[in-house]
XYZ file of N, CA and C in Angstrom:
846
model
N 185.571 29.006 100.710
C 186.904 28.407 100.809
C 187.182 27.502 99.610
N 186.152 26.767 99.177
C 186.322 25.876 98.020
C 186.714 26.677 96.788
N 186.094 27.848 96.616
C 186.403 28.689 95.457
C 187.811 29.255 95.556
N 188.212 29.647 96.773
C 189.545 30.216 96.965
C 190.624 29.166 96.685
N 190.448 27.956 97.215
C 191.415 26.886 96.971
C 191.469 26.544 95.480
N 190.293 26.480 94.867
C 190.252 26.164 93.441
C 191.008 27.217 92.635
N 190.795 28.481 92.984
C 191.471 29.570 92.279
C 192.983 29.475 92.455
N 193.421 29.107 93.665
C 194.856 29.006 93.922
C 195.486 27.926 93.052
N 194.899 26.733 93.083
C 195.518 25.620 92.359
C 195.362 25.755 90.851
N 194.291 26.402 90.405
C 194.087 26.593 88.965
C 195.141 27.504 88.365
N 195.694 28.396 89.185
C 196.651 29.372 88.651
C 198.090 29.128 89.115
N 198.314 28.102 89.937
C 199.676 27.876 90.443
C 200.293 26.572 89.950
N 199.498 25.772 89.221
C 200.004 24.457 88.818
C 201.240 24.557 87.925
N 201.360 25.669 87.190
C 202.502 25.839 86.286
C 203.766 26.245 87.035
N 203.610 26.600 88.312
C 204.762 27.055 89.097
C 204.814 28.554 89.261
N 204.051 29.288 88.430
C 204.022 30.746 88.539
C 202.886 31.162 89.464
N 203.208 32.018 90.432
C 202.192 32.521 91.360
C 202.177 34.043 91.277
N 201.037 34.585 90.967
C 200.884 36.038 90.846
C 201.186 36.697 92.191
N 201.993 37.771 92.162
C 202.328 38.523 93.372
C 202.329 40.015 93.054
N 202.157 40.812 94.099
C 202.292 42.262 93.918
C 203.763 42.621 93.805
N 204.053 43.886 93.473
C 205.439 44.333 93.367
C 206.155 44.262 94.712
N 205.369 44.185 95.814
C 205.954 44.046 97.152
C 206.122 42.581 97.550
N 205.740 41.674 96.669
C 205.936 40.254 96.931
C 204.784 39.556 97.616
N 203.625 40.224 97.725
C 202.463 39.608 98.369
C 201.751 38.694 97.368
N 201.614 37.391 97.657
C 200.926 36.497 96.718
C 199.436 36.836 96.630
N 198.906 36.867 95.417
C 197.507 37.279 95.221
C 196.762 36.404 94.221
N 197.377 35.316 93.767
C 196.747 34.545 92.688
C 195.392 33.970 93.084
N 195.263 33.489 94.325
C 193.996 32.894 94.757
C 192.906 33.954 94.860
N 193.270 35.128 95.379
C 192.303 36.219 95.507
C 191.856 36.683 94.130
N 192.818 36.839 93.216
C 192.503 37.275 91.854
C 191.527 36.294 91.194
N 191.826 34.998 91.299
C 190.957 33.983 90.703
C 189.595 33.929 91.373
N 189.580 34.082 92.695
C 188.310 34.091 93.427
C 187.405 35.206 92.921
N 187.973 36.391 92.747
C 187.176 37.532 92.284
C 186.647 37.283 90.875
N 187.428 36.641 90.045
C 186.947 36.292 88.705
C 185.752 35.346 88.792
N 185.874 34.308 89.636
C 184.753 33.381 89.847
C 183.535 34.131 90.386
N 183.792 35.032 91.323
C 182.727 35.784 91.984
C 181.910 36.576 90.963
N 182.598 37.348 90.130
C 181.884 38.186 89.172
C 181.217 37.362 88.077
N 181.810 36.227 87.743
C 181.168 35.349 86.767
C 179.830 34.846 87.316
N 179.829 34.468 88.589
C 178.590 33.991 89.209
C 177.565 35.120 89.327
N 178.048 36.306 89.664
C 177.149 37.460 89.764
C 176.454 37.716 88.426
N 177.224 37.694 87.349
C 176.632 37.981 86.039
C 175.727 36.849 85.571
N 176.018 35.609 86.003
C 175.213 34.461 85.590
C 173.881 34.406 86.329
N 173.921 34.644 87.652
C 172.720 34.430 88.465
C 172.039 35.714 88.923
N 172.714 36.846 88.754
C 172.116 38.154 89.026
C 171.408 38.214 90.390
N 172.128 37.940 91.476
C 171.494 37.928 92.801
C 171.150 39.327 93.297
N 170.162 39.389 94.163
C 169.817 40.661 94.803
C 170.609 40.865 96.089
N 171.051 39.761 96.698
C 171.787 39.792 97.960
C 172.937 38.792 97.876
N 174.052 39.087 98.545
C 175.223 38.199 98.503
C 175.868 38.120 99.883
N 176.246 36.895 100.283
C 176.996 36.648 101.524
C 178.157 35.714 101.183
N 179.318 35.929 101.784
C 180.443 34.987 101.681
C 180.699 34.366 103.053
N 180.760 33.044 103.103
C 181.040 32.329 104.352
C 182.409 31.668 104.272
N 183.102 31.665 105.421
C 184.484 31.199 105.467
C 184.716 30.264 106.648
N 185.632 29.312 106.467
C 186.158 28.557 107.606
C 187.028 29.499 108.426
N 187.008 29.293 109.744
C 187.766 30.170 110.642
C 188.809 29.359 111.406
N 189.634 28.622 110.677
C 190.627 27.756 111.307
C 190.252 26.300 111.111
N 191.205 25.428 111.328
C 191.005 24.004 111.024
C 190.312 23.237 112.148
N 190.278 23.781 113.351
C 189.695 23.056 114.483
C 188.222 23.421 114.646
N 187.362 22.390 114.607
C 185.924 22.598 114.783
C 185.383 21.533 115.727
N 184.091 21.608 115.990
C 183.476 20.610 116.871
C 183.603 19.205 116.284
N 183.770 19.095 114.977
C 183.916 17.769 114.367
C 185.250 17.137 114.749
N 186.308 17.932 114.854
C 187.600 17.395 115.314
C 187.505 16.903 116.749
N 186.719 17.617 117.551
C 186.542 17.213 118.946
C 185.739 15.921 119.034
N 184.807 15.743 118.087
C 183.993 14.535 118.063
C 184.785 13.335 117.554
N 185.610 13.577 116.532
C 186.385 12.509 115.901
C 187.764 13.068 115.571
N 188.760 12.646 116.313
C 190.091 13.274 116.242
C 190.755 13.132 114.879
N 190.364 12.127 114.085
C 190.979 11.910 112.779
C 190.295 12.699 111.664
N 189.257 13.456 112.007
C 188.507 14.200 111.003
C 189.433 15.161 110.246
N 189.490 15.004 108.934
C 190.305 15.827 108.026
C 191.798 15.792 108.346
N 192.237 14.783 109.100
C 193.660 14.726 109.447
C 194.525 14.257 108.283
N 193.867 13.850 107.183
C 194.616 13.437 105.989
C 194.912 14.609 105.063
N 194.431 15.803 105.407
C 194.639 16.966 104.546
C 196.086 17.460 104.646
N 196.644 17.846 103.515
C 197.984 18.433 103.548
C 197.864 19.891 104.001
N 198.952 20.420 104.526
C 198.955 21.813 104.955
C 198.747 22.731 103.746
N 198.066 23.839 103.976
C 197.871 24.811 102.898
C 199.227 25.345 102.453
N 199.421 25.546 101.148
C 200.695 26.090 100.657
C 200.998 27.446 101.311
N 202.268 27.714 101.530
C 202.671 28.960 102.191
C 202.146 30.192 101.449
N 202.135 30.127 100.120
C 201.692 31.286 99.340
C 200.197 31.548 99.494
N 199.457 30.539 99.956
C 198.010 30.714 100.128
C 197.667 31.328 101.486
N 198.500 31.078 102.487
C 198.174 31.488 103.860
C 197.822 32.969 104.002
N 198.628 33.906 103.475
C 198.269 35.317 103.643
C 197.015 35.718 102.868
N 196.601 34.876 101.926
C 195.450 35.217 101.091
C 194.113 34.919 101.789
N 194.157 34.150 102.879
C 192.918 33.876 103.628
C 192.327 35.171 104.171
N 193.163 36.004 104.775
C 192.675 37.287 105.294
C 192.503 38.314 104.179
N 193.403 38.256 103.203
C 193.362 39.232 102.123
C 192.051 39.142 101.341
N 191.583 37.935 101.079
C 190.349 37.792 100.305
C 189.152 38.362 101.065
N 189.169 38.234 102.388
C 188.074 38.803 103.185
C 188.097 40.331 103.126
N 189.313 40.894 103.114
C 189.429 42.353 102.981
C 188.823 42.815 101.658
N 189.137 42.101 100.590
C 188.635 42.473 99.264
C 187.113 42.349 99.214
N 186.598 41.246 99.737
C 185.146 41.014 99.750
C 184.438 42.124 100.532
N 185.012 42.482 101.678
C 184.412 43.545 102.505
C 184.416 44.884 101.769
N 185.502 45.179 101.064
C 185.581 46.441 100.318
C 184.529 46.496 99.209
N 184.149 45.349 98.680
C 183.107 45.322 97.655
C 181.720 45.524 98.253
N 181.634 45.435 99.602
C 180.347 45.630 100.267
C 179.615 44.349 100.589
N 180.339 43.234 100.643
C 179.725 41.928 100.906
C 180.087 41.465 102.316
N 179.105 41.013 103.118
C 179.412 40.527 104.471
C 180.250 39.250 104.438
N 181.260 39.178 105.302
C 182.028 37.963 105.544
C 181.487 37.306 106.807
N 181.048 36.055 106.693
C 180.476 35.351 107.840
C 181.301 34.107 108.147
N 181.638 33.918 109.398
C 182.347 32.716 109.840
C 182.363 32.687 111.354
N 182.505 31.511 111.932
C 182.512 31.384 113.386
C 183.487 30.300 113.790
N 184.403 30.644 114.693
C 185.384 29.679 115.187
C 184.654 28.482 115.802
N 185.114 27.288 115.460
C 184.504 26.073 115.991
C 183.521 25.432 115.034
N 183.169 26.172 113.965
C 182.245 25.647 112.955
C 182.874 25.785 111.576
N 182.405 24.971 110.641
C 182.854 25.100 109.269
C 181.975 26.102 108.529
N 182.505 26.598 107.419
C 181.724 27.508 106.583
C 180.404 26.851 106.169
N 180.432 25.541 105.912
C 179.220 24.819 105.522
C 178.106 25.013 106.545
N 178.461 24.972 107.824
C 177.457 25.114 108.879
C 176.872 26.521 108.895
N 177.714 27.509 108.651
C 177.231 28.899 108.572
C 176.317 29.068 107.364
N 176.715 28.484 106.248
C 175.896 28.554 105.036
C 174.550 27.879 105.264
N 174.579 26.686 105.865
C 173.335 25.961 106.120
C 172.399 26.730 107.027
N 172.963 27.319 108.072
C 172.154 28.086 109.024
C 171.523 29.306 108.359
N 172.330 30.061 107.613
C 171.814 31.273 106.973
C 170.803 30.943 105.879
N 171.073 29.897 105.107
C 170.127 29.492 104.067
C 168.794 29.085 104.686
N 168.872 28.364 105.796
C 167.670 27.911 106.481
C 166.841 29.090 106.995
N 167.529 30.109 107.495
C 166.833 31.293 108.016
C 166.260 32.156 106.892
N 167.052 32.350 105.839
C 166.683 33.305 104.801
C 165.685 32.747 103.785
N 165.508 31.427 103.760
C 164.623 30.852 102.747
C 163.155 31.223 102.963
N 162.809 31.657 104.158
C 161.418 32.046 104.399
C 161.071 33.354 103.695
N 162.095 34.162 103.390
C 161.870 35.464 102.757
C 162.378 35.536 101.327
N 163.089 34.498 100.869
C 163.754 34.622 99.578
C 164.089 33.256 99.004
N 164.465 33.268 97.729
C 164.992 32.076 97.091
C 166.508 32.123 97.250
N 167.092 31.047 97.743
C 168.513 31.034 98.081
C 169.280 30.141 97.108
N 170.378 30.673 96.577
C 171.291 29.903 95.743
C 172.631 29.817 96.475
N 173.124 28.604 96.665
C 174.408 28.386 97.328
C 175.424 27.984 96.272
N 176.439 28.823 96.081
C 177.488 28.554 95.095
C 178.647 27.850 95.789
N 179.023 26.682 95.302
C 180.043 25.879 95.963
C 180.621 24.871 94.984
N 181.704 24.228 95.392
C 182.227 23.100 94.637
C 182.008 21.800 95.388
N 181.305 21.883 96.524
C 181.196 20.784 97.476
C 179.830 20.106 97.370
N 179.821 18.841 96.936
C 178.568 18.106 96.780
C 177.899 17.755 98.115
N 178.633 17.878 99.227
C 178.004 17.667 100.542
C 176.847 18.648 100.756
N 176.936 19.810 100.103
C 175.925 20.852 100.259
C 174.560 20.437 99.711
N 174.509 19.386 98.910
C 173.241 18.963 98.320
C 172.212 18.596 99.388
N 172.668 18.308 100.590
C 171.731 18.009 101.678
C 170.905 19.220 102.087
N 171.326 20.422 101.665
C 170.643 21.654 102.069
C 169.501 22.047 101.135
N 169.306 21.296 100.060
C 168.273 21.650 99.086
C 166.877 21.574 99.715
N 166.070 22.601 99.443
C 164.648 22.609 99.805
C 163.889 23.196 98.615
N 162.604 23.425 98.793
C 161.828 24.096 97.741
C 162.413 25.473 97.434
N 162.997 26.125 98.441
C 163.485 27.492 98.288
C 165.002 27.598 98.188
N 165.713 26.512 98.476
C 167.178 26.531 98.463
C 167.691 25.633 97.339
N 168.505 26.226 96.459
C 169.115 25.478 95.363
C 170.639 25.511 95.531
N 171.288 24.455 95.092
C 172.746 24.371 95.171
C 173.327 24.523 93.771
N 174.249 25.466 93.627
C 174.939 25.688 92.357
C 176.344 25.111 92.485
N 176.577 24.003 91.810
C 177.895 23.364 91.845
C 178.760 23.941 90.729
N 179.933 24.432 91.102
C 180.911 24.896 90.123
C 181.651 23.691 89.548
N 181.491 23.473 88.269
C 182.230 22.417 87.593
C 183.549 22.982 87.077
N 184.350 22.143 86.463
C 185.649 22.609 85.957
C 185.432 23.648 84.862
N 186.271 24.649 84.886
C 186.180 25.691 83.871
C 185.297 26.835 84.330
N 185.419 27.956 83.670
C 184.640 29.146 83.992
C 183.232 29.024 83.413
N 182.260 29.584 84.100
C 180.864 29.633 83.637
C 180.289 28.247 83.381
N 180.692 27.290 84.181
C 180.223 25.912 84.013
C 179.566 25.465 85.310
N 178.259 25.642 85.386
C 177.531 25.396 86.629
C 176.465 24.317 86.435
N 176.199 23.567 87.510
C 175.032 22.690 87.563
C 174.170 23.155 88.731
N 172.923 23.501 88.448
C 171.998 23.959 89.487
C 171.132 22.783 89.927
N 171.237 22.443 91.194
C 170.465 21.330 91.743
C 169.271 21.847 92.545
N 168.079 21.373 92.187
C 166.905 21.545 93.042
C 166.449 20.143 93.436
N 165.303 20.036 94.080
C 164.840 18.727 94.553
C 164.690 17.734 93.398
N 164.159 18.222 92.291
C 163.931 17.342 91.140
C 165.243 16.913 90.497
N 166.145 17.869 90.303
C 167.437 17.550 89.683
C 168.231 16.575 90.539
N 168.199 16.786 91.847
C 168.914 15.890 92.761
C 168.404 14.464 92.620
N 167.085 14.327 92.550
C 166.520 12.972 92.493
C 166.756 12.321 91.130
N 166.621 13.099 90.057
C 166.778 12.501 88.726
C 168.232 12.141 88.431
N 169.176 12.914 88.973
C 170.593 12.648 88.669
C 171.244 11.691 89.662
N 170.809 11.741 90.914
C 171.477 10.933 91.941
C 170.541 9.968 92.663
N 169.250 10.013 92.343
C 168.241 9.149 92.983
C 168.229 9.308 94.505
N 168.427 10.551 94.957
C 168.485 10.820 96.388
C 167.603 12.004 96.757
N 167.140 12.000 97.998
C 166.542 13.183 98.604
C 167.646 13.894 99.388
N 167.431 15.139 99.803
C 168.479 15.828 100.561
C 168.913 15.078 101.828
N 167.970 14.552 102.585
C 168.351 13.823 103.801
C 169.132 12.556 103.479
N 168.837 11.955 102.341
C 169.571 10.746 101.964
C 171.014 11.046 101.560
N 171.302 12.298 101.200
C 172.692 12.688 100.930
C 173.520 12.469 102.196
N 172.945 12.815 103.347
C 173.632 12.609 104.633
C 173.796 11.122 104.903
N 172.734 10.357 104.670
C 172.778 8.928 104.971
C 173.740 8.179 104.043
N 173.905 8.662 102.813
C 174.914 8.062 101.925
C 176.297 8.182 102.558
N 176.595 9.368 103.106
C 177.885 9.576 103.762
C 178.012 8.710 105.014
N 176.898 8.483 105.704
C 176.926 7.633 106.894
C 177.389 6.224 106.528
N 176.893 5.713 105.418
C 177.279 4.362 104.981
C 178.651 4.344 104.307
N 178.895 5.293 103.399
C 180.113 5.274 102.591
C 181.322 5.886 103.285
N 181.064 6.811 104.210
C 182.152 7.610 104.748
C 182.582 8.660 103.734
N 183.688 9.311 103.998
C 184.184 10.371 103.113
C 185.701 10.371 103.179
N 186.347 9.953 102.107
C 187.813 9.879 102.118
C 188.428 11.275 102.206
N 187.768 12.275 101.621
C 188.306 13.642 101.662
C 188.305 14.186 103.089
N 187.270 13.851 103.851
C 187.172 14.322 105.238
C 187.701 13.299 106.241
N 188.086 12.118 105.735
C 188.780 11.115 106.540
C 187.927 10.484 107.642
N 186.687 10.133 107.293
C 185.923 9.266 108.197
C 185.374 8.099 107.382
N 185.352 6.888 107.989
C 185.206 5.674 107.189
C 183.790 5.211 106.873
N 182.768 5.650 107.608
C 181.449 5.081 107.390
C 181.456 3.605 107.782
N 180.709 2.800 107.043
C 180.668 1.351 107.292
C 181.681 0.684 106.372
N 182.710 0.113 106.968
C 183.774 -0.511 106.187
C 183.193 -1.595 105.283
N 183.496 -1.495 103.996
C 183.029 -2.507 103.056
C 181.774 -2.118 102.296
N 181.139 -1.005 102.673
C 179.954 -0.530 101.946
C 180.342 0.686 101.114
N 180.169 0.553 99.814
C 180.491 1.649 98.900
C 179.238 2.309 98.364
N 179.435 3.110 97.324
C 178.322 3.916 96.796
C 177.173 3.048 96.276
N 177.498 1.996 95.547
C 176.464 1.160 94.935
C 175.576 0.506 95.989
N 176.195 -0.078 97.009
C 175.426 -0.734 98.072
C 174.652 0.283 98.892
N 175.290 1.404 99.206
C 174.626 2.441 99.990
C 173.380 2.948 99.275
N 173.494 3.191 97.968
C 172.349 3.682 97.194
C 171.236 2.639 97.148
N 171.614 1.384 97.014
C 170.619 0.302 96.984
C 169.871 0.230 98.320
N 170.602 0.347 99.426
C 169.972 0.319 100.755
C 168.999 1.478 100.929
N 169.408 2.669 100.505
C 168.557 3.849 100.695
C 167.370 3.846 99.743
N 167.558 3.269 98.565
C 166.434 3.151 97.626
C 165.366 2.232 98.208
N 165.821 1.166 98.851
C 164.876 0.170 99.359
C 164.327 0.521 100.736
N 165.205 1.049 101.628
C 164.784 1.253 103.017
C 164.729 2.721 103.435
N 165.041 3.621 102.497
C 164.826 5.074 102.627
C 165.806 5.823 103.526
N 166.267 5.201 104.624
C 167.102 5.930 105.583
C 167.947 4.952 106.390
N 168.871 5.509 107.185
C 169.658 4.679 108.104
C 168.732 3.949 109.054
N 167.745 4.678 109.591
C 166.801 4.040 110.532
C 166.050 2.896 109.857
N 165.622 3.129 108.605
C 164.895 2.088 107.884
C 165.736 0.843 107.695
N 167.022 1.030 107.422
C 167.929 -0.114 107.264
C 168.106 -0.857 108.578
N 168.265 -0.104 109.671
C 168.477 -0.735 110.974
C 167.232 -1.488 111.435
N 166.073 -0.941 111.108
C 164.823 -1.626 111.470
C 164.620 -2.891 110.641
N 165.309 -2.988 109.509
C 165.120 -4.122 108.596
C 166.391 -4.960 108.467
N 167.230 -4.922 109.490
C 168.512 -5.635 109.429
C 168.353 -7.105 109.062
N 167.316 -7.727 109.584
C 167.131 -9.165 109.345
C 166.810 -9.470 107.887
N 166.395 -8.456 107.141
C 166.050 -8.658 105.733
C 167.249 -8.446 104.807
N 168.319 -7.916 105.360
C 169.492 -7.601 104.531
C 170.316 -8.851 104.263
N 171.084 -8.858 103.159
C 172.021 -9.968 102.933
C 172.944 -10.114 104.141
N 173.305 -11.327 104.461
C 174.083 -11.605 105.678
C 175.381 -10.781 105.725
N 176.057 -10.655 104.583
C 177.333 -9.933 104.584
C 177.125 -8.444 104.885
N 176.061 -7.840 104.331
C 175.778 -6.427 104.565
C 175.342 -6.215 106.016
N 174.516 -7.121 106.503
C 174.056 -7.053 107.894
C 175.246 -7.075 108.852
N 176.187 -7.968 108.601
C 177.352 -8.077 109.484
C 178.210 -6.808 109.438
N 178.393 -6.266 108.239
C 179.186 -5.037 108.116
C 178.561 -3.906 108.927
N 177.258 -3.771 108.844
C 176.575 -2.709 109.577
C 176.669 -2.956 111.083
N 176.434 -4.188 111.505
C 176.499 -4.502 112.941
C 177.909 -4.281 113.495
N 178.924 -4.630 112.705
C 180.303 -4.493 113.167
C 180.757 -3.035 113.218
N 180.055 -2.172 112.485
C 180.465 -0.764 112.391
C 179.347 0.194 112.800
N 178.494 -0.254 113.701
C 177.310 0.524 114.050
C 177.663 1.886 114.641
N 178.639 1.903 115.539
C 179.036 3.180 116.155
C 179.580 4.141 115.105
N 180.393 3.630 114.182
C 180.959 4.486 113.150
C 179.897 4.940 112.157
N 178.879 4.121 111.938
C 177.761 4.519 111.083
C 177.100 5.773 111.645
N 176.799 5.746 112.931
C 176.138 6.890 113.573
C 177.075 8.099 113.643
N 178.356 7.843 113.940
C 179.326 8.939 114.023
C 179.514 9.592 112.654
N 179.636 8.780 111.616
C 179.826 9.311 110.266
C 178.627 10.146 109.837
N 177.463 9.700 110.216
C 176.254 10.464 109.883
C 176.270 11.826 110.575
N 176.704 11.841 111.821
C 176.752 13.106 112.566
C 177.799 14.047 111.972
N 178.934 13.489 111.555
C 179.985 14.315 110.944
C 179.528 14.891 109.607
N 178.732 14.124 108.872
C 178.287 14.550 107.539
C 177.185 15.596 107.595
N 176.465 15.643 108.701
C 175.289 16.518 108.770
C 175.699 17.973 108.973
N 175.343 18.824 108.027
C 175.597 20.257 108.134
C 174.639 20.846 109.159
N 175.183 21.633 110.077
C 174.360 22.205 111.142
C 173.546 23.392 110.640
N 172.337 23.506 111.166
C 171.432 24.586 110.773
C 171.141 25.533 111.929
N 171.913 25.407 113.005
C 171.611 26.185 114.218
C 172.848 26.903 114.761
N 173.751 27.283 113.856
C 174.966 27.996 114.275
C 174.577 29.417 114.709
N 175.169 29.932 115.792
C 174.821 31.286 116.255
C 175.435 32.379 115.384
N 174.986 32.450 114.127
C 175.390 33.532 113.220
C 174.129 34.193 112.679
N 174.257 35.461 112.352
C 173.117 36.232 111.834
C 173.555 37.047 110.629
N 172.659 37.194 109.680
C 172.852 38.150 108.593
C 171.485 38.398 107.972
N 170.876 39.508 108.328
C 169.550 39.844 107.810
C 169.658 40.232 106.340
N 168.540 40.107 105.625
C 168.535 40.449 104.205
C 169.031 41.868 103.957
N 168.630 42.793 104.816
C 169.047 44.192 104.638
C 170.553 44.364 104.745
N 171.211 43.423 105.439
C 172.656 43.537 105.653
C 173.476 42.950 104.511
N 172.827 42.279 103.576
C 173.597 41.631 102.504
C 173.085 42.006 101.118
N 172.425 43.142 101.019
C 171.975 43.632 99.724
C 173.177 43.825 98.795
N 173.093 43.291 97.592
C 174.208 43.406 96.651
C 174.202 44.789 96.019
N 175.107 45.627 96.477
C 175.278 46.975 95.935
C 176.785 47.237 95.920
N 177.415 46.926 94.815
C 178.870 47.005 94.714
C 179.395 48.390 95.099
N 180.323 48.412 96.040
C 180.987 49.669 96.413
C 182.133 49.882 95.427
N 181.810 50.503 94.325
C 182.744 50.558 93.204
C 184.057 51.248 93.556
N 183.977 52.423 94.173
C 185.201 53.187 94.432
C 186.107 52.477 95.434
N 185.515 51.927 96.497
C 186.307 51.221 97.509
C 186.934 49.973 96.909
N 186.151 49.248 96.109
C 186.675 48.032 95.472
C 187.789 48.380 94.492
N 187.601 49.454 93.718
C 188.609 49.855 92.741
C 189.923 50.225 93.431
N 189.817 50.930 94.554
C 191.043 51.282 95.312
C 191.767 50.029 95.779
N 191.001 49.060 96.277
C 191.605 47.813 96.765
C 192.236 47.034 95.612
N 191.553 46.986 94.502
C 192.092 46.269 93.345
C 193.382 46.931 92.846
N 193.398 48.248 92.841
C 194.614 48.957 92.400
C 195.757 48.731 93.372
N 195.451 48.708 94.669
C 196.467 48.429 95.691
C 197.095 47.058 95.466
N 196.252 46.097 95.039
C 196.735 44.730 94.817
C 197.219 44.513 93.382
N 197.216 45.593 92.602
C 197.695 45.555 91.216
C 196.862 44.614 90.345
N 195.540 44.686 90.551
C 194.584 43.902 89.775
C 194.040 44.755 88.622
N 194.911 45.191 87.729
C 194.496 46.093 86.661
C 193.337 45.559 85.840
N 193.425 44.282 85.470
C 192.367 43.692 84.647
C 191.020 43.674 85.342
N 191.028 43.513 86.661
C 189.767 43.437 87.401
C 189.144 44.817 87.609
N 189.940 45.875 87.583
C 189.371 47.223 87.675
C 188.434 47.454 86.487
N 188.832 46.946 85.316
C 187.981 47.055 84.121
C 186.705 46.242 84.308
N 186.808 45.077 84.960
C 185.629 44.257 85.214
C 184.650 44.992 86.112
N 185.178 45.707 87.106
C 184.320 46.507 87.997
C 183.473 47.497 87.193
N 184.110 48.164 86.249
C 183.389 49.149 85.433
C 182.279 48.470 84.641
N 182.556 47.262 84.140
C 181.540 46.524 83.385
C 180.363 46.154 84.275
N 180.644 45.771 85.543
C 179.581 45.403 86.479
C 178.703 46.618 86.759
N 179.327 47.762 86.982
C 178.577 48.986 87.278
C 177.743 49.409 86.081
N 178.306 49.273 84.888
C 177.612 49.725 83.683
C 176.646 48.681 83.115
N 176.575 47.537 83.815
C 175.650 46.490 83.395
C 176.135 45.711 82.198
């Protein structure tokens, strides 16, 4: 979803939105496919899965009614592209995974957790929340601005760049909250204080066990917002036990060239038909 939204806004900011001759908007799908093939050529995966949000209502909204309530509605031109992009992905031979009531992040976390025992997993995203999923076998590929601009995070990179372990990524959100997802964390504690607490006391539990050692102002903030601290941590934690399945055999990357080419021609993606030929020919 992050890639699809990025593709939409990257190509619509000028006011022009790519459409078919029948008036179907396709700019987000076109851009997504460009990102997709760029990542394929960069990382050369043996298997590929795409995970999607399946509506705005999830268990997190039920837990905290204000969760993501600050988000603006998706632009009208993007709405039909949510299903269209899944059609295109399926025609290429890639499984679409999503489950109502959960976010794509939870599906990604669950599948990465399952598949890491048999393979090395790379998660391509624009979302730094995913850094909590890093293990010895799971790496996070963050898409930076521009094409072919990636940062690959493993355990070492995460620690050297952010001074955090994967579990501490969750605890940072517990203290700081997340303005994008609209939950507050501990009011008055920002990134600098949160990082200092986790560096010294390692975790939320470590901080709570050492409350008497904290500066009086920080101690009071935590005590006054204890329920929200725990709630924010729960909202930030990506689930690893979503009831979704995708075995390695089901996601082998083998581009269905003819089916994809037909779909691209239907959507008037002339330039991408040429890209398909390049992918097939190596």
